[in-house]
Coordinates of C-alpha atoms in Angstrom, one line a residue:
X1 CA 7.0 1.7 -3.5
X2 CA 5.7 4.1 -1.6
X3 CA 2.1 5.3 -0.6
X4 CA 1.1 9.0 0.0
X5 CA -0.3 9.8 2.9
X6 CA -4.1 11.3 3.9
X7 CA -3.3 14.9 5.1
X8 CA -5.8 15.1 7.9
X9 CA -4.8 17.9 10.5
X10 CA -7.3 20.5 8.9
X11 CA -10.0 18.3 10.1
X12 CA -8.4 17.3 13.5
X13 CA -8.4 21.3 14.2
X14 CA -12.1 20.7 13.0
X15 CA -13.0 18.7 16.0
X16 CA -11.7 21.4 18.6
X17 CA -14.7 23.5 16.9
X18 CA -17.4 24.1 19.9
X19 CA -19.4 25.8 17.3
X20 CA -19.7 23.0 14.4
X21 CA -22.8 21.8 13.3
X22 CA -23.2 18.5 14.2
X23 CA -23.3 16.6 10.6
X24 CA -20.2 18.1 10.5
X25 CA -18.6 16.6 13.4
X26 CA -19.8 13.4 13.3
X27 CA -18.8 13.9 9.3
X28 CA -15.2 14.8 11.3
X29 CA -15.3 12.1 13.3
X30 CA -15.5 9.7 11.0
X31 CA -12.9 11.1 9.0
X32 CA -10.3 10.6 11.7
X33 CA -11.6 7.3 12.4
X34 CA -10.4 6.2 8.8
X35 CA -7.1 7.9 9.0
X36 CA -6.1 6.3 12.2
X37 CA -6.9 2.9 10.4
X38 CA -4.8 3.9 7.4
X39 CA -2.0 5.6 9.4
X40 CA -1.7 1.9 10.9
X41 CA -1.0 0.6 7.0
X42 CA 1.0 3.1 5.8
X43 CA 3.4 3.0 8.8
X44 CA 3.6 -1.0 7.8
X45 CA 4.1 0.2 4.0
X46 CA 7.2 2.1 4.6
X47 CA 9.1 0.1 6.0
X48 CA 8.1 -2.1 3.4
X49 CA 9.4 -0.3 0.8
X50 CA 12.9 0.5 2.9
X51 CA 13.4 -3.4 2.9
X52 CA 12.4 -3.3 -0.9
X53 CA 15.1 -0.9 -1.2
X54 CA 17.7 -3.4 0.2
X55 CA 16.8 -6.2 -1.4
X56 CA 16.5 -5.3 -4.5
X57 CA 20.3 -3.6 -4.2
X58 CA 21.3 -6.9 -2.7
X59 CA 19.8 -9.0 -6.0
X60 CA 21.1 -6.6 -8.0
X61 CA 24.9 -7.3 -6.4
X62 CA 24.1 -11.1 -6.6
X63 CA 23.5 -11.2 -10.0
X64 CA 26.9 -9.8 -10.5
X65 CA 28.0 -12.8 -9.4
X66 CA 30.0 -15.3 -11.0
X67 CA 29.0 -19.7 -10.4
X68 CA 32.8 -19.6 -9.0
X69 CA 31.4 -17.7 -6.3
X70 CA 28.7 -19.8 -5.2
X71 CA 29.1 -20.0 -1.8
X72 CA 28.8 -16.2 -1.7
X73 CA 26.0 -16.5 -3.9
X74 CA 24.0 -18.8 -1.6
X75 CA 24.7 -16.9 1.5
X76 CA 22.9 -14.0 -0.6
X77 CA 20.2 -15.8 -1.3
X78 CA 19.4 -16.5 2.4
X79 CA 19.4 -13.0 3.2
X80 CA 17.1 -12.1 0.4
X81 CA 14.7 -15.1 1.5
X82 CA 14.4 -13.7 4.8
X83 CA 14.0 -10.2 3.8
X84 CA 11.0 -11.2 1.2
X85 CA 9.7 -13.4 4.5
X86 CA 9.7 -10.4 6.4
X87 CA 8.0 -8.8 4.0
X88 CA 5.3 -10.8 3.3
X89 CA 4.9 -10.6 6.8
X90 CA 4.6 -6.6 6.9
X91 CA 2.4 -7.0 3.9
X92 CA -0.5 -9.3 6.4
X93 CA -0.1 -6.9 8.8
X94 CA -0.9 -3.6 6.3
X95 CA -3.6 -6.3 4.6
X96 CA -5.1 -6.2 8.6
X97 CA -4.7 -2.4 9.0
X98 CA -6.7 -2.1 5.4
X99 CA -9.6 -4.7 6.8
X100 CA -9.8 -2.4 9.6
X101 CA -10.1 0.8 8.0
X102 CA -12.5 -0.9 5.1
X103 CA -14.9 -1.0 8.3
X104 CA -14.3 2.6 9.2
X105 CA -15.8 3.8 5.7
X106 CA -18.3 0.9 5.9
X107 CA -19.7 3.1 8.8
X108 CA -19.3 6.2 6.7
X109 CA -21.1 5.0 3.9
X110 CA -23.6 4.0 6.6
X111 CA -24.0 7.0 8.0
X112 CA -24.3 8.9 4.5
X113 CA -27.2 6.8 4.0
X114 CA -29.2 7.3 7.0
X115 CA -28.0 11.3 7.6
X116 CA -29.2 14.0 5.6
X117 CA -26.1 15.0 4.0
X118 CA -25.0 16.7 0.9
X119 CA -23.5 15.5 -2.4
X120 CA -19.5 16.2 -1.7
X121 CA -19.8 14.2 1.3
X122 CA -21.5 11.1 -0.9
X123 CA -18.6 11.8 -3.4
X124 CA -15.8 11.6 -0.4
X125 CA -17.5 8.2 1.2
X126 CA -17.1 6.5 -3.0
X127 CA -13.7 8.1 -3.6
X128 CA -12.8 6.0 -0.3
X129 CA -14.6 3.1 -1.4
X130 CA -12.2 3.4 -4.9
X131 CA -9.2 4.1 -2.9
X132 CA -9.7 0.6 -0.7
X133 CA -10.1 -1.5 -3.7
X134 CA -7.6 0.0 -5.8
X135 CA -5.0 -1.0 -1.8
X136 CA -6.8 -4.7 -1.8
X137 CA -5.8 -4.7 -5.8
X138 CA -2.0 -3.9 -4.7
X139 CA -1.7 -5.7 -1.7
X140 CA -3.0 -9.0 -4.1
X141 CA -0.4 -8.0 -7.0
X142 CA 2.1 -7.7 -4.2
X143 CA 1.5 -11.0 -3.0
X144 CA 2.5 -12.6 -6.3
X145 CA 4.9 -10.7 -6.6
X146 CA 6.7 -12.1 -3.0
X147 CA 5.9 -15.5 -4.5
X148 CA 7.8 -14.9 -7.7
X149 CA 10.8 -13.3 -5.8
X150 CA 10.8 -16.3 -4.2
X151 CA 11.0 -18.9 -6.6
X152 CA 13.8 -16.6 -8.6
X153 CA 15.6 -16.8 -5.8
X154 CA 15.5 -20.2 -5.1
X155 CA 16.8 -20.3 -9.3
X156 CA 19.9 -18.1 -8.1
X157 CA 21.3 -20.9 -6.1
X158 CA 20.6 -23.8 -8.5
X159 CA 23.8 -24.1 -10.1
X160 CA 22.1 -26.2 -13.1
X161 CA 19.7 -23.3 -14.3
X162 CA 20.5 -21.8 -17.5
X163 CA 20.7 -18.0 -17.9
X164 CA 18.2 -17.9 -20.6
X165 CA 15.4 -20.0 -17.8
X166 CA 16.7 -16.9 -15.4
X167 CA 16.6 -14.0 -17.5
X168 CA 12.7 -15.4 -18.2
X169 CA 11.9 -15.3 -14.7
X170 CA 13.3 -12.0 -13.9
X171 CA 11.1 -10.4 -16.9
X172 CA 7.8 -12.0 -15.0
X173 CA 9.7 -9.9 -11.8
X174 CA 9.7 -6.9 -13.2
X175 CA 6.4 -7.1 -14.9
X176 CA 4.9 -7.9 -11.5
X177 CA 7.4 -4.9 -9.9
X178 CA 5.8 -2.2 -12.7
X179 CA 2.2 -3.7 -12.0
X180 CA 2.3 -2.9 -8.7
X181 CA 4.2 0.5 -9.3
X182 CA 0.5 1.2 -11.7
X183 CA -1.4 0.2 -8.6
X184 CA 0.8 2.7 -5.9
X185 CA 0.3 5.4 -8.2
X186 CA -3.8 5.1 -8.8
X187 CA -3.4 4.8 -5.1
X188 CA -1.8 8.2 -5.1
X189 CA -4.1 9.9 -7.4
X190 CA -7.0 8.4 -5.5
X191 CA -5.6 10.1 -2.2
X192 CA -4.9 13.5 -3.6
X193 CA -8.6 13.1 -5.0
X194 CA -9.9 12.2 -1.5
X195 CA -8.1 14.5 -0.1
X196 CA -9.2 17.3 -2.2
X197 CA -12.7 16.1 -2.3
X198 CA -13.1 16.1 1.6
X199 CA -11.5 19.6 1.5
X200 CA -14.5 20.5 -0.7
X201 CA -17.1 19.0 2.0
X202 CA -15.8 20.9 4.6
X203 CA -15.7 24.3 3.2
X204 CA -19.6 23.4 1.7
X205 CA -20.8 22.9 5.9
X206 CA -19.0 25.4 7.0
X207 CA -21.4 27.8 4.2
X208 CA -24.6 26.3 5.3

């Protein structure tokens, strides 16, 4: 599940400007400010996702499995356990980084409303505001989603489930696997829109 990133540099070249008008730095400076919060999550998102990667190969094998092989079984099951625990942990630390980065465009939106500024810089402070709660949505889904890994996994080594009990709570899995893909992917639009929308901004102060 991976995130796109905020393509920024245009605006760090921005800063170097001796010439700018100074809504537009401080509009600049505040626009770096929230991508050094968010570069902190999205660097805790990837390796999210590699460990996804690995763990879901690693069920996948497991599953293959036959109840003659339970020992082999189990010892899978502790490796997927930890890897979902190390997840969840990455996933507090990227729910941190989004806290943090929530106050950065707290302080934009504040400085919208006391600075005389013009409409496409309004429209990039709500496209942020949209973008943070579509990340909080996710990184809520995601959480269930650890806690239903978990409890599947915990089924994997009881040698009394039935495969019909299993194949039940690997449908709620996936459901919670393609709800959280829906949620990456507004994420991704919403990024491309901010992205495009702050591109917008720019080129309008640079005209006045």
């Amino acid at each position: 599940m991976k995130k796109v990133l905020c393509v920024l540099f245009v605006f760090l070249l921005l800063t170097s400007c001796s010439r700018e008008s100074e809504v537009t730095q401080q509009f600049t400076d505040l626009l770096v400010a929230v991508n050094e919060k968010e570069k902190q999550g999205n660097n805790f998102g990837r390796k999210l996702f590699e460990k996804e990667q690995k763990e879901q190969a690693l069920f996948i094998e497991t599953m293959e499995l036959s109840q003659q092989q339970y020992q082999e079984v189990k010892r899978r099951v502790v490796a997927m356990k930890k890897s979902a625990h190390e997840r969840a942990l990455l996933l507090e630390k990227e729910e941190s980084a989004l806290r943090e980065s929530k106050r950065a465009i707290d302080q934009m939106s504040e400085w919208v409303k006391q600075a005389d500024v013009t409409n496409q810089i309004d429209e990039v402070v709500e496209e942020h505001d949209e973008r943070s709660e579509i990340h909080e949505a996710f990184i809520m889904q995601y959480k269930k989603l650890l806690d239903s890994q978990a409890q599947l996994y915990t089924q994997l080594e009881d040698q009394s489930i039935r495969e019909h009990e299993l194949q039940k709570h690997v449908n709620v899995v996936n459901e919670l696997i393609a709800s959280c893909q829906r949620l990456l992917s507004e994420f991704n639009d919403s990024t491309k829109e901010v992205n495009r929308l702050t591109a917008r901004a720019l080129k309008s102060l640079e005209q006045q």
